[in-house]
MMTF fields as JSON, N, C-alpha, C and O atoms, coordinates in Angstrom:
{
  "mmtfVersion": "1.0.0",
  "mmtfProducer": "UNKNOWN",
  "numBonds": 535,
  "numAtoms": 536,
  "numGroups": 134,
  "numChains": 1,
  "numModels": 1,
  "chainsPerModel": [1],
  "groupsPerChain": [134],
  "chainIdList": ["A"],
  "bondAtomList": [4, 2, 8, 6, 12, 10, 16, 14, 20, 18, 24, 22, 28, 26, 32, 30, 36, 34, 40, 38, 44, 42, 48, 46, 52, 50, 56, 54, 60, 58, 64, 62, 68, 66, 72, 70, 76, 74, 80, 78, 84, 82, 88, 86, 92, 90, 96, 94, 100, 98, 104, 102, 108, 106, 112, 110, 116, 114, 120, 118, 124, 122, 128, 126, 132, 130, 136, 134, 140, 138, 144, 142, 148, 146, 152, 150, 156, 154, 160, 158, 164, 162, 168, 166, 172, 170, 176, 174, 180, 178, 184, 182, 188, 186, 192, 190, 196, 194, 200, 198, 204, 202, 208, 206, 212, 210, 216, 214, 220, 218, 224, 222, 228, 226, 232, 230, 236, 234, 240, 238, 244, 242, 248, 246, 252, 250, 256, 254, 260, 258, 264, 262, 268, 266, 272, 270, 276, 274, 280, 278, 284, 282, 288, 286, 292, 290, 296, 294, 300, 298, 304, 302, 308, 306, 312, 310, 316, 314, 320, 318, 324, 322, 328, 326, 332, 330, 336, 334, 340, 338, 344, 342, 348, 346, 352, 350, 356, 354, 360, 358, 364, 362, 368, 366, 372, 370, 376, 374, 380, 378, 384, 382, 388, 386, 392, 390, 396, 394, 400, 398, 404, 402, 408, 406, 412, 410, 416, 414, 420, 418, 424, 422, 428, 426, 432, 430, 436, 434, 440, 438, 444, 442, 448, 446, 452, 450, 456, 454, 460, 458, 464, 462, 468, 466, 472, 470, 476, 474, 480, 478, 484, 482, 488, 486, 492, 490, 496, 494, 500, 498, 504, 502, 508, 506, 512, 510, 516, 514, 520, 518, 524, 522, 528, 526, 532, 530],
  "bondOrderList": [1, 1, 1, 1, 1, 1, 1, 1, 1, 1, 1, 1, 1, 1, 1, 1, 1, 1, 1, 1, 1, 1, 1, 1, 1, 1, 1, 1, 1, 1, 1, 1, 1, 1, 1, 1, 1, 1, 1, 1, 1, 1, 1, 1, 1, 1, 1, 1, 1, 1, 1, 1, 1, 1, 1, 1, 1, 1, 1, 1, 1, 1, 1, 1, 1, 1, 1, 1, 1, 1, 1, 1, 1, 1, 1, 1, 1, 1, 1, 1, 1, 1, 1, 1, 1, 1, 1, 1, 1, 1, 1, 1, 1, 1, 1, 1, 1, 1, 1, 1, 1, 1, 1, 1, 1, 1, 1, 1, 1, 1, 1, 1, 1, 1, 1, 1, 1, 1, 1, 1, 1, 1, 1, 1, 1, 1, 1, 1, 1, 1, 1, 1, 1],
  "groupList": [{"groupName": "MET", "atomNameList": ["N", "CA", "C", "O"], "elementList": ["N", "C", "C", "O"], "formalChargeList": [0, 0, 0, 0], "bondAtomList": [1, 0, 2, 1, 3, 2], "bondOrderList": [1, 1, 2], "singleLetterCode": "M", "chemCompType": "L-PEPTIDE LINKING"}, {"groupName": "ARG", "atomNameList": ["N", "CA", "C", "O"], "elementList": ["N", "C", "C", "O"], "formalChargeList": [0, 0, 0, 0], "bondAtomList": [1, 0, 2, 1, 3, 2], "bondOrderList": [1, 1, 2], "singleLetterCode": "R", "chemCompType": "L-PEPTIDE LINKING"}, {"groupName": "PHE", "atomNameList": ["N", "CA", "C", "O"], "elementList": ["N", "C", "C", "O"], "formalChargeList": [0, 0, 0, 0], "bondAtomList": [1, 0, 2, 1, 3, 2], "bondOrderList": [1, 1, 2], "singleLetterCode": "F", "chemCompType": "L-PEPTIDE LINKING"}, {"groupName": "GLU", "atomNameList": ["N", "CA", "C", "O"], "elementList": ["N", "C", "C", "O"], "formalChargeList": [0, 0, 0, 0], "bondAtomList": [1, 0, 2, 1, 3, 2], "bondOrderList": [1, 1, 2], "singleLetterCode": "E", "chemCompType": "L-PEPTIDE LINKING"}, {"groupName": "ALA", "atomNameList": ["N", "CA", "C", "O"], "elementList": ["N", "C", "C", "O"], "formalChargeList": [0, 0, 0, 0], "bondAtomList": [1, 0, 2, 1, 3, 2], "bondOrderList": [1, 1, 2], "singleLetterCode": "A", "chemCompType": "L-PEPTIDE LINKING"}, {"groupName": "VAL", "atomNameList": ["N", "CA", "C", "O"], "elementList": ["N", "C", "C", "O"], "formalChargeList": [0, 0, 0, 0], "bondAtomList": [1, 0, 2, 1, 3, 2], "bondOrderList": [1, 1, 2], "singleLetterCode": "V", "chemCompType": "L-PEPTIDE LINKING"}, {"groupName": "ASN", "atomNameList": ["N", "CA", "C", "O"], "elementList": ["N", "C", "C", "O"], "formalChargeList": [0, 0, 0, 0], "bondAtomList": [1, 0, 2, 1, 3, 2], "bondOrderList": [1, 1, 2], "singleLetterCode": "N", "chemCompType": "L-PEPTIDE LINKING"}, {"groupName": "THR", "atomNameList": ["N", "CA", "C", "O"], "elementList": ["N", "C", "C", "O"], "formalChargeList": [0, 0, 0, 0], "bondAtomList": [1, 0, 2, 1, 3, 2], "bondOrderList": [1, 1, 2], "singleLetterCode": "T", "chemCompType": "L-PEPTIDE LINKING"}, {"groupName": "ASP", "atomNameList": ["N", "CA", "C", "O"], "elementList": ["N", "C", "C", "O"], "formalChargeList": [0, 0, 0, 0], "bondAtomList": [1, 0, 2, 1, 3, 2], "bondOrderList": [1, 1, 2], "singleLetterCode": "D", "chemCompType": "L-PEPTIDE LINKING"}, {"groupName": "LEU", "atomNameList": ["N", "CA", "C", "O"], "elementList": ["N", "C", "C", "O"], "formalChargeList": [0, 0, 0, 0], "bondAtomList": [1, 0, 2, 1, 3, 2], "bondOrderList": [1, 1, 2], "singleLetterCode": "L", "chemCompType": "L-PEPTIDE LINKING"}, {"groupName": "LYS", "atomNameList": ["N", "CA", "C", "O"], "elementList": ["N", "C", "C", "O"], "formalChargeList": [0, 0, 0, 0], "bondAtomList": [1, 0, 2, 1, 3, 2], "bondOrderList": [1, 1, 2], "singleLetterCode": "K", "chemCompType": "L-PEPTIDE LINKING"}, {"groupName": "CYS", "atomNameList": ["N", "CA", "C", "O"], "elementList": ["N", "C", "C", "O"], "formalChargeList": [0, 0, 0, 0], "bondAtomList": [1, 0, 2, 1, 3, 2], "bondOrderList": [1, 1, 2], "singleLetterCode": "C", "chemCompType": "L-PEPTIDE LINKING"}, {"groupName": "ILE", "atomNameList": ["N", "CA", "C", "O"], "elementList": ["N", "C", "C", "O"], "formalChargeList": [0, 0, 0, 0], "bondAtomList": [1, 0, 2, 1, 3, 2], "bondOrderList": [1, 1, 2], "singleLetterCode": "I", "chemCompType": "L-PEPTIDE LINKING"}, {"groupName": "SER", "atomNameList": ["N", "CA", "C", "O"], "elementList": ["N", "C", "C", "O"], "formalChargeList": [0, 0, 0, 0], "bondAtomList": [1, 0, 2, 1, 3, 2], "bondOrderList": [1, 1, 2], "singleLetterCode": "S", "chemCompType": "L-PEPTIDE LINKING"}, {"groupName": "GLY", "atomNameList": ["N", "CA", "C", "O"], "elementList": ["N", "C", "C", "O"], "formalChargeList": [0, 0, 0, 0], "bondAtomList": [1, 0, 2, 1, 3, 2], "bondOrderList": [1, 1, 2], "singleLetterCode": "G", "chemCompType": "PEPTIDE LINKING"}, {"groupName": "PRO", "atomNameList": ["N", "CA", "C", "O"], "elementList": ["N", "C", "C", "O"], "formalChargeList": [0, 0, 0, 0], "bondAtomList": [1, 0, 2, 1, 3, 2], "bondOrderList": [1, 1, 2], "singleLetterCode": "P", "chemCompType": "L-PEPTIDE LINKING"}, {"groupName": "GLN", "atomNameList": ["N", "CA", "C", "O"], "elementList": ["N", "C", "C", "O"], "formalChargeList": [0, 0, 0, 0], "bondAtomList": [1, 0, 2, 1, 3, 2], "bondOrderList": [1, 1, 2], "singleLetterCode": "Q", "chemCompType": "L-PEPTIDE LINKING"}, {"groupName": "TYR", "atomNameList": ["N", "CA", "C", "O"], "elementList": ["N", "C", "C", "O"], "formalChargeList": [0, 0, 0, 0], "bondAtomList": [1, 0, 2, 1, 3, 2], "bondOrderList": [1, 1, 2], "singleLetterCode": "Y", "chemCompType": "L-PEPTIDE LINKING"}, {"groupName": "HIS", "atomNameList": ["N", "CA", "C", "O"], "elementList": ["N", "C", "C", "O"], "formalChargeList": [0, 0, 0, 0], "bondAtomList": [1, 0, 2, 1, 3, 2], "bondOrderList": [1, 1, 2], "singleLetterCode": "H", "chemCompType": "L-PEPTIDE LINKING"}, {"groupName": "TRP", "atomNameList": ["N", "CA", "C", "O"], "elementList": ["N", "C", "C", "O"], "formalChargeList": [0, 0, 0, 0], "bondAtomList": [1, 0, 2, 1, 3, 2], "bondOrderList": [1, 1, 2], "singleLetterCode": "W", "chemCompType": "L-PEPTIDE LINKING"}],
  "groupTypeList": [0, 1, 2, 3, 4, 5, 6, 7, 3, 8, 9, 10, 10, 5, 4, 3, 11, 12, 10, 6, 13, 14, 10, 6, 12, 12, 12, 9, 13, 14, 7, 9, 14, 13, 14, 10, 7, 7, 9, 5, 10, 10, 2, 5, 3, 7, 9, 14, 12, 6, 3, 8, 5, 7, 13, 15, 7, 2, 4, 12, 16, 6, 5, 17, 13, 8, 10, 5, 2, 18, 17, 8, 9, 17, 6, 10, 14, 4, 8, 3, 2, 9, 13, 9, 14, 0, 9, 3, 3, 9, 3, 1, 3, 14, 19, 18, 2, 12, 3, 19, 14, 3, 8, 9, 3, 6, 12, 9, 10, 7, 17, 14, 2, 3, 5, 9, 10, 12, 10, 12, 6, 5, 8, 3, 8, 10, 1, 12, 12, 3, 11, 16, 6, 9],
  "groupIdList": [1, 2, 3, 4, 5, 6, 7, 8, 9, 10, 11, 12, 13, 14, 15, 16, 17, 18, 19, 20, 21, 22, 23, 24, 25, 26, 27, 28, 29, 30, 31, 32, 33, 34, 35, 36, 37, 38, 39, 40, 41, 42, 43, 44, 45, 46, 47, 48, 49, 50, 51, 52, 53, 54, 55, 56, 57, 58, 59, 60, 61, 62, 63, 64, 65, 66, 67, 68, 69, 70, 71, 72, 73, 74, 75, 76, 77, 78, 79, 80, 81, 82, 83, 84, 85, 86, 87, 88, 89, 90, 91, 92, 93, 94, 95, 96, 97, 98, 99, 100, 101, 102, 103, 104, 105, 106, 107, 108, 109, 110, 111, 112, 113, 114, 115, 116, 117, 118, 119, 120, 121, 122, 123, 124, 125, 126, 127, 128, 129, 130, 131, 132, 133, 134],
  "secStructList": [7, 3, 3, 3, 3, 1, 1, 4, 4, 4, 2, 2, 2, 2, 2, 2, 2, 2, 2, 2, 6, 6, 7, 7, 3, 3, 3, 3, 3, 7, 7, 6, 6, 1, 1, 2, 2, 2, 2, 2, 2, 2, 2, 2, 2, 2, 6, 6, 7, 7, 7, 7, 7, 7, 7, 7, 6, 6, 6, 1, 3, 3, 3, 3, 6, 6, 6, 3, 3, 3, 3, 3, 7, 6, 6, 6, 2, 2, 2, 2, 2, 2, 2, 6, 6, 4, 4, 4, 4, 4, 4, 1, 1, 1, 3, 3, 3, 3, 3, 6, 7, 4, 4, 4, 2, 2, 2, 2, 2, 2, 6, 6, 7, 7, 3, 3, 3, 3, 3, 3, 3, 3, 3, 6, 6, 3, 3, 3, 3, 3, 3, 3, 3, 7],
  "xCoordList": [93.791, 94.726, 95.256, 95.284, 95.666, 96.149, 97.504, 97.711, 98.424, 99.775, 100.172, 99.683, 101.056, 101.69, 103.162, 103.801, 103.692, 105.112, 105.763, 105.339, 106.795, 107.562, 108.931, 109.633, 109.309, 110.55, 110.385, 109.382, 111.361, 111.228, 111.222, 110.646, 111.844, 111.821, 110.397, 110.071, 109.555, 108.16, 107.392, 106.333, 107.924, 107.257, 107.368, 106.653, 108.256, 108.374, 107.05, 106.686, 106.335, 105.039, 104.035, 103.226, 104.098, 103.186, 103.567, 102.696, 104.864, 105.33, 104.823, 104.403, 104.861, 104.353, 102.85, 102.353, 102.129, 100.69, 100.414, 99.502, 101.208, 101.045, 101.329, 100.544, 102.434, 102.803, 101.741, 101.438, 101.177, 100.209, 98.783, 97.897, 98.555, 97.193, 96.69, 95.483, 97.617, 97.218, 96.902, 96.468, 97.117, 96.844, 98.183, 99.133, 98.24, 99.482, 99.339, 100.306, 98.152, 97.96, 97.653, 96.684, 98.505, 98.41, 98.286, 99.181, 97.192, 97.022, 97.507, 97.056, 98.431, 98.992, 98.339, 98.42, 97.697, 96.976, 97.58, 97.791, 97.854, 98.404, 98.823, 98.959, 99.026, 99.415, 100.86, 101.591, 101.262, 102.66, 103.539, 103.266, 104.595, 105.536, 105.078, 105.709, 103.986, 103.48, 104.263, 104.201, 104.994, 105.825, 105.449, 105.8, 104.747, 104.343, 105.559, 105.659, 106.47, 107.667, 108.559, 109.192, 108.619, 109.409, 108.884, 109.672, 107.574, 106.989, 107.401, 107.753, 107.363, 107.785, 109.262, 109.656, 110.066, 111.496, 111.694, 112.505, 110.972, 111.102, 110.607, 111.202, 109.528, 109.007, 110.057, 110.321, 110.654, 111.693, 112.862, 113.415, 113.216, 114.304, 113.979, 114.856, 112.722, 112.349, 112.404, 112.484, 112.36, 112.482, 113.94, 114.229, 114.853, 116.277, 116.765, 117.845, 115.987, 116.361, 117.181, 116.729, 118.379, 119.284, 119.302, 120.268, 118.232, 118.127, 117.669, 116.999, 118.04, 117.649, 116.192, 115.849, 115.345, 113.918, 113.672, 113.982, 113.111, 112.789, 111.355, 110.776, 110.805, 109.445, 109.407, 110.22, 108.473, 108.347, 107.461, 106.771, 107.472, 106.584, 106.659, 105.623, 107.845, 107.976, 108.086, 107.854, 108.432, 108.57, 107.283, 107.139, 106.37, 105.109, 105.327, 104.459, 106.465, 106.692, 108.177, 109.015, 108.489, 109.819, 109.633, 108.632, 110.607, 110.544, 111.793, 112.902, 111.604, 112.708, 112.78, 111.869, 113.874, 114.147, 113.002, 112.817, 112.257, 111.136, 110.142, 109.402, 110.138, 109.228, 108.314, 107.181, 108.814, 108.052, 107.905, 108.892, 106.662, 106.334, 105.758, 104.836, 106.308, 105.973, 105.492, 106.238, 104.254, 103.633, 103.304, 103.066, 103.295, 102.911, 102.026, 102.459, 100.79, 99.831, 99.663, 98.765, 100.513, 100.368, 100.347, 99.464, 101.296, 101.365, 100.528, 100.035, 100.365, 99.702, 98.21, 97.428, 97.811, 96.401, 95.984, 96.71, 94.805, 94.289, 94.023, 94.278, 93.516, 93.203, 94.448, 94.422, 95.527, 96.76, 97.347, 97.885, 97.254, 97.703, 97.011, 97.653, 95.697, 94.932, 95.257, 95.382, 95.397, 95.665, 97.047, 97.266, 97.966, 99.302, 99.322, 100.366, 98.181, 98.099, 98.668, 99.009, 98.768, 99.39, 98.525, 99.036, 97.236, 96.376, 96.874, 96.795, 97.387, 97.921, 99.164, 99.45, 99.893, 101.073, 100.683, 101.459, 99.495, 99.045, 98.822, 98.641, 98.835, 98.688, 100.024, 100.057, 101.116, 102.436, 102.582, 102.065, 103.292, 103.529, 104.419, 105.422, 104.055, 104.816, 103.871, 102.651, 104.437, 103.647, 103.608, 104.631, 102.434, 102.216, 101.738, 100.623, 102.599, 102.285, 101.91, 102.682, 100.735, 100.252, 100.038, 99.105, 100.919, 100.745, 99.738, 99.734, 98.89, 97.845, 96.891, 96.428, 96.597, 95.758, 94.313, 93.616, 93.841, 92.459, 91.436, 90.393, 91.727, 90.788, 90.704, 89.811, 91.619, 91.603, 90.802, 90.511, 90.446, 89.828, 88.628, 88.584, 87.665, 86.469, 86.772, 86.181, 87.684, 88.071, 88.707, 88.394, 89.597, 90.256, 89.241, 89.326, 88.29, 87.239, 86.428, 86.106, 86.094, 85.315, 86.019, 85.371, 87.347, 88.123, 88.484, 89.211, 87.986, 88.19, 89.492, 89.843, 90.212, 91.447, 91.12, 90.244, 91.825, 91.701, 92.765, 93.92, 92.368, 93.237, 93.336, 92.361, 94.524, 94.759, 95.052, 95.88, 94.38, 94.621, 95.359, 94.95, 96.454, 97.231, 97.019, 97.399, 96.408, 96.143, 97.134, 97.233, 97.871, 98.876, 98.44, 98.24, 98.298, 97.956, 99.107, 99.66, 99.455, 100.513, 99.899, 98.917, 100.486, 100.032, 101.259, 101.889, 101.58, 102.772, 104.026, 104.42, 104.67, 105.934, 105.77, 106.75, 104.55, 104.341, 103.366, 102.709, 103.297, 102.363, 101.368, 101.746, 100.105, 99.06, 98.753, 98.329, 98.972, 98.862, 97.773, 97.78, 96.842, 95.74, 95.808, 95.974, 95.678, 95.591, 94.134, 93.516, 93.575, 92.151, 91.953, 92.458, 91.226, 90.874, 89.761, 88.803, 89.881, 88.827, 88.018, 87.082],
  "yCoordList": [88.068, 88.95, 88.281, 87.056, 89.105, 88.599, 89.226, 90.424, 88.391, 88.834, 88.355, 87.332, 89.099, 88.659, 88.442, 89.271, 87.326, 87.029, 86.731, 85.836, 87.491, 87.236, 86.645, 86.154, 86.698, 86.079, 85.646, 85.966, 84.925, 84.389, 85.48, 85.283, 86.617, 87.718, 88.219, 88.67, 88.141, 88.559, 87.68, 88.072, 86.499, 85.586, 86.043, 85.535, 86.997, 87.529, 88.15, 88.057, 88.781, 89.39, 88.31, 88.504, 87.177, 86.068, 85.483, 85.14, 85.374, 84.869, 85.764, 85.264, 87.071, 88.002, 87.835, 87.904, 87.618, 87.373, 86.145, 86.147, 85.099, 83.867, 84.142, 83.753, 84.801, 85.098, 85.948, 85.734, 86.911, 87.833, 87.284, 87.91, 86.129, 85.568, 85.033, 84.917, 84.706, 84.092, 82.614, 81.973, 82.076, 80.649, 79.926, 80.469, 78.714, 77.957, 76.719, 75.979, 76.484, 75.388, 76.023, 76.766, 75.706, 76.33, 75.249, 74.418, 75.254, 74.325, 75.028, 76.124, 74.379, 74.928, 74.251, 73.033, 75.044, 74.526, 75.097, 76.304, 74.224, 74.65, 73.436, 72.336, 73.644, 72.547, 72.134, 72.818, 71.01, 70.591, 71.708, 72.263, 72.033, 73.043, 74.478, 75.397, 74.688, 76.053, 76.851, 78.08, 76.175, 76.887, 76.667, 77.484, 75.592, 75.333, 75.136, 75.765, 74.277, 74.039, 75.274, 75.553, 76.011, 77.24, 78.243, 78.946, 78.321, 79.209, 78.783, 79.63, 77.486, 76.997, 77.337, 77.754, 77.162, 77.473, 78.946, 79.261, 79.841, 81.279, 81.582, 82.404, 80.931, 81.137, 80.738, 81.485, 79.563, 79.077, 80.069, 80.363, 80.563, 81.545, 82.818, 83.373, 83.291, 84.518, 84.339, 85.318, 83.096, 82.822, 82.741, 82.587, 82.845, 82.752, 81.323, 81.091, 80.382, 78.968, 78.623, 78.808, 78.123, 77.795, 76.284, 75.607, 75.772, 74.341, 74.174, 75.042, 73.048, 72.748, 72.303, 71.264, 73.08, 72.767, 71.997, 72.472, 70.806, 69.972, 69.466, 69.475, 69.033, 68.508, 67.175, 66.291, 67.026, 65.755, 64.74, 63.954, 64.748, 63.898, 62.439, 61.789, 61.916, 60.494, 60.249, 59.131, 61.266, 61.119, 61.476, 61.102, 62.158, 62.71, 63.901, 64.771, 63.977, 65.11, 65.44, 64.551, 66.73, 67.256, 68.289, 69.005, 68.361, 69.307, 70.169, 69.667, 71.472, 72.426, 73.141, 73.879, 72.914, 73.545, 73.412, 74.283, 72.362, 72.109, 73.273, 73.43, 74.1, 75.241, 75.16, 75.641, 74.549, 74.476, 73.012, 72.286, 72.591, 71.22, 71.258, 72.02, 70.44, 70.489, 69.105, 68.131, 69.022, 67.762, 67.78, 68.837, 66.605, 66.483, 65.256, 64.133, 65.479, 64.376, 63.875, 63.079, 64.33, 63.975, 62.463, 61.953, 61.741, 60.286, 59.516, 58.429, 60.063, 59.322, 59.605, 58.697, 60.84, 61.199, 61.437, 61.11, 62.012, 62.382, 61.165, 61.211, 60.08, 58.89, 58.321, 57.989, 58.207, 57.67, 58.653, 58.237, 59.954, 60.981, 60.778, 60.8, 60.582, 60.383, 59.053, 58.987, 57.988, 56.666, 56.602, 55.789, 57.438, 57.492, 58.335, 58.473, 58.892, 59.704, 61.106, 61.766, 61.553, 62.849, 64.023, 65.129, 63.801, 64.872, 65.409, 66.608, 64.509, 64.912, 65.786, 66.612, 65.609, 66.442, 67.912, 68.794, 68.17, 69.542, 70.305, 71.523, 69.594, 70.239, 70.75, 71.491, 70.363, 70.827, 72.312, 72.81, 73.004, 74.428, 74.641, 73.949, 75.587, 75.892, 76.053, 76.044, 76.199, 76.348, 75.03, 74.358, 74.655, 73.388, 73.675, 74.153, 73.377, 73.577, 72.238, 71.282, 72.157, 70.901, 71.079, 71.756, 70.46, 70.465, 69.388, 68.301, 69.697, 68.775, 68.372, 67.232, 69.283, 68.967, 69.391, 69.46, 69.679, 70.146, 69.166, 69.585, 67.865, 66.865, 66.891, 66.277, 67.592, 67.69, 68.888, 68.971, 69.806, 71.061, 70.845, 71.414, 70.05, 69.834, 69.068, 69.339, 68.119, 67.348, 68.269, 68.19, 69.139, 70.061, 70.993, 71.261, 71.483, 72.348, 71.592, 72.136, 70.325, 69.499, 69.352, 69.35, 69.229, 69.078, 70.419, 70.459, 71.506, 72.816, 73.514, 74.513, 73.003, 73.656, 74.86, 74.792, 75.95, 77.116, 77.002, 76.683, 77.265, 76.994, 78.215, 78.936, 78.426, 79.418, 78.639, 77.728, 78.993, 78.324, 79.286, 80.431, 78.794, 79.561, 78.909, 77.759, 79.658, 79.173, 79.817, 81.042, 78.985, 79.49, 79.15, 77.984, 80.176, 79.996, 80.506, 81.578, 79.724, 80.114, 80.954, 80.553, 82.122, 83.017, 83.465, 84.473, 82.701, 82.923, 82.951, 81.914, 84.119, 84.178, 84.642, 85.022, 84.616, 85.036, 84.093, 83.264, 84.244, 83.475, 84.447, 85.51, 84.07, 84.808, 83.995, 82.843, 84.609, 83.887, 84.531, 85.74, 83.709, 84.181, 83.537, 82.324, 84.366, 83.88, 83.919, 84.984, 82.753, 82.656, 82.003, 80.907, 82.666, 82.04, 81.041, 81.328, 79.883, 78.868, 78.801, 78.007],
  "zCoordList": [265.116, 264.465, 263.198, 263.084, 262.27, 260.992, 260.68, 260.875, 260.192, 259.881, 258.491, 258.011, 257.86, 256.623, 256.926, 257.573, 256.456, 256.67, 255.331, 254.6, 255.025, 253.802, 254.131, 253.248, 255.43, 255.876, 257.331, 257.969, 257.846, 259.206, 260.268, 261.338, 260.007, 260.973, 261.207, 262.305, 260.19, 260.329, 261.316, 261.807, 261.604, 262.532, 263.98, 264.844, 264.256, 265.618, 266.066, 267.239, 265.14, 265.475, 265.874, 266.782, 265.187, 265.511, 266.875, 267.674, 267.132, 268.431, 269.567, 270.611, 269.366, 270.379, 270.567, 271.691, 269.48, 269.561, 270.424, 271.25, 270.224, 270.998, 272.475, 273.34, 272.763, 274.155, 274.845, 276.019, 274.117, 274.703, 274.741, 275.323, 274.129, 274.049, 275.383, 275.597, 276.281, 277.54, 277.4, 278.358, 276.216, 275.959, 275.801, 275.237, 276.299, 276.172, 275.291, 275.11, 274.742, 273.795, 272.445, 272.288, 271.482, 270.172, 269.115, 268.966, 268.387, 267.271, 266.014, 265.682, 265.324, 264.094, 262.902, 262.742, 262.076, 260.924, 259.648, 259.536, 258.695, 257.409, 256.605, 257.14, 255.327, 254.448, 254.71, 255.426, 254.125, 254.203, 253.661, 252.597, 254.399, 253.949, 254.133, 253.612, 254.866, 255.036, 256.072, 256.076, 256.946, 257.917, 259.368, 260.22, 259.674, 261.051, 261.956, 263.01, 261.553, 262.357, 262.383, 263.401, 261.289, 261.249, 262.264, 262.896, 262.431, 263.433, 264.838, 265.659, 265.126, 266.442, 266.655, 267.744, 265.625, 265.718, 266.08, 266.951, 265.43, 265.714, 267.124, 267.821, 267.554, 268.908, 269.942, 270.884, 269.765, 270.679, 270.712, 271.772, 269.561, 269.447, 270.228, 270.89, 270.159, 270.879, 272.393, 273.135, 272.848, 274.286, 274.722, 275.908, 273.769, 274.089, 274.255, 274.799, 273.797, 273.881, 272.652, 271.522, 272.874, 271.774, 271.563, 271.916, 270.989, 270.694, 269.252, 268.691, 268.668, 267.292, 267.269, 267.832, 266.627, 266.539, 265.247, 264.155, 265.392, 264.239, 264.371, 265.457, 263.269, 263.281, 264.024, 263.752, 264.958, 265.682, 264.958, 265.607, 263.638, 262.852, 263.276, 263.413, 263.483, 263.812, 265.305, 265.763, 266.068, 267.515, 268.247, 269.41, 267.645, 268.15, 269.086, 269.156, 269.816, 270.709, 270.803, 270.955, 270.711, 271.021, 272.119, 272.15, 273.022, 274.134, 274.094, 273.91, 274.267, 274.236, 275.581, 275.956, 276.3, 277.599, 278.595, 279.445, 278.5, 279.413, 279.463, 280.435, 278.382, 278.305, 277.09, 277.12, 276.022, 274.774, 274.386, 274.262, 274.196, 273.843, 272.424, 272.134, 271.569, 270.142, 269.725, 269.813, 269.276, 268.894, 267.4, 266.815, 266.806, 265.4, 265.263, 265.523, 264.856, 264.745, 263.322, 263.049, 262.413, 261.001, 260.795, 260.106, 261.375, 261.201, 262.216, 261.914, 263.406, 264.486, 264.594, 264.877, 264.374, 264.492, 265.93, 266.869, 266.086, 267.395, 268.276, 269.48, 267.697, 268.5, 269.167, 270.353, 268.421, 269.018, 270.02, 271.047, 269.739, 270.675, 272.025, 273.075, 271.976, 273.198, 273.858, 275.081, 273.07, 273.65, 274.302, 275.2, 273.866, 274.473, 275.753, 276.389, 276.125, 277.338, 277.172, 278.154, 275.938, 275.68, 276.141, 276.315, 276.34, 276.812, 278.155, 278.421, 278.994, 280.299, 280.152, 281.02, 279.067, 278.81, 278.697, 279.064, 278.193, 277.978, 279.275, 279.26, 280.394, 281.698, 282.228, 283.211, 281.591, 282.018, 281.713, 280.713, 282.589, 282.388, 281.176, 281.003, 280.352, 279.138, 277.969, 278.135, 276.792, 275.573, 274.833, 274.698, 274.353, 273.664, 272.24, 272.03, 271.267, 269.855, 269.247, 269.328, 268.64, 268.073, 266.572, 266.141, 265.785, 264.329, 263.958, 264.536, 262.996, 262.511, 263.632, 263.667, 264.538, 265.699, 265.591, 266.604, 264.381, 264.219, 264.793, 265.293, 264.725, 265.249, 266.783, 267.367, 267.42, 268.882, 269.393, 270.587, 268.513, 268.946, 269.858, 270.949, 269.448, 270.259, 271.534, 272.579, 271.457, 272.652, 273.682, 274.87, 273.23, 274.154, 274.807, 276.005, 274.033, 274.593, 275.634, 276.69, 275.334, 276.259, 277.598, 278.644, 277.574, 278.8, 279.434, 280.427, 278.872, 279.478, 279.13, 279.756, 278.142, 277.721, 276.843, 275.98, 277.068, 276.197, 275.125, 275.409, 273.893, 272.757, 271.853, 271.643, 271.33, 270.286, 269.013, 269.015, 267.935, 266.663, 265.745, 265.553, 265.185, 264.224, 262.869, 262.649, 261.968, 260.613, 259.665, 259.597, 258.93, 258.0, 256.579, 256.237, 255.769, 254.364, 253.506, 253.755, 252.497, 251.576, 250.461, 249.836, 250.221, 249.16, 248.371, 248.69, 247.346, 246.509, 247.371, 247.903, 247.525, 248.253, 249.699, 250.339, 250.218, 251.6, 252.298, 251.669, 253.59, 254.395, 255.022, 255.514, 254.997, 255.69, 256.941, 256.858, 258.101, 259.364, 260.215, 260.446, 260.674, 261.491, 262.875, 262.999, 263.914, 265.29, 265.693, 265.703, 266.03, 266.346, 267.711, 267.956, 268.59, 269.856, 269.626, 268.909, 270.221, 270.093, 271.371, 271.468]
}
């Protein structure tokens, strides 16, 4: 599915797409500042969770109400993610959002994980967001 977002309220449609996909591992793909963390923030909000959502760039993982797990591989990369045993985290019940996780796609498939990929492209004052089953 493809969505256009000109404001954060438009992200509710993407959040519904994620909820209805039947997948709980979501790889977020996009350039710096494209809105990956903003999408996670809106998703958490749609669940009624009132927590401050921030990028886990330096922490590698943030957890919101034990329902939403947010990872960022920008600084650590897929190899360190795996060496820290984070693959086992993906077996926990809830939604797992992985920023900069493109290098994990084939590994996740090999281990039998079903993945939804959200691709965010910046187009002037809007975002073009694609939900792709892997």
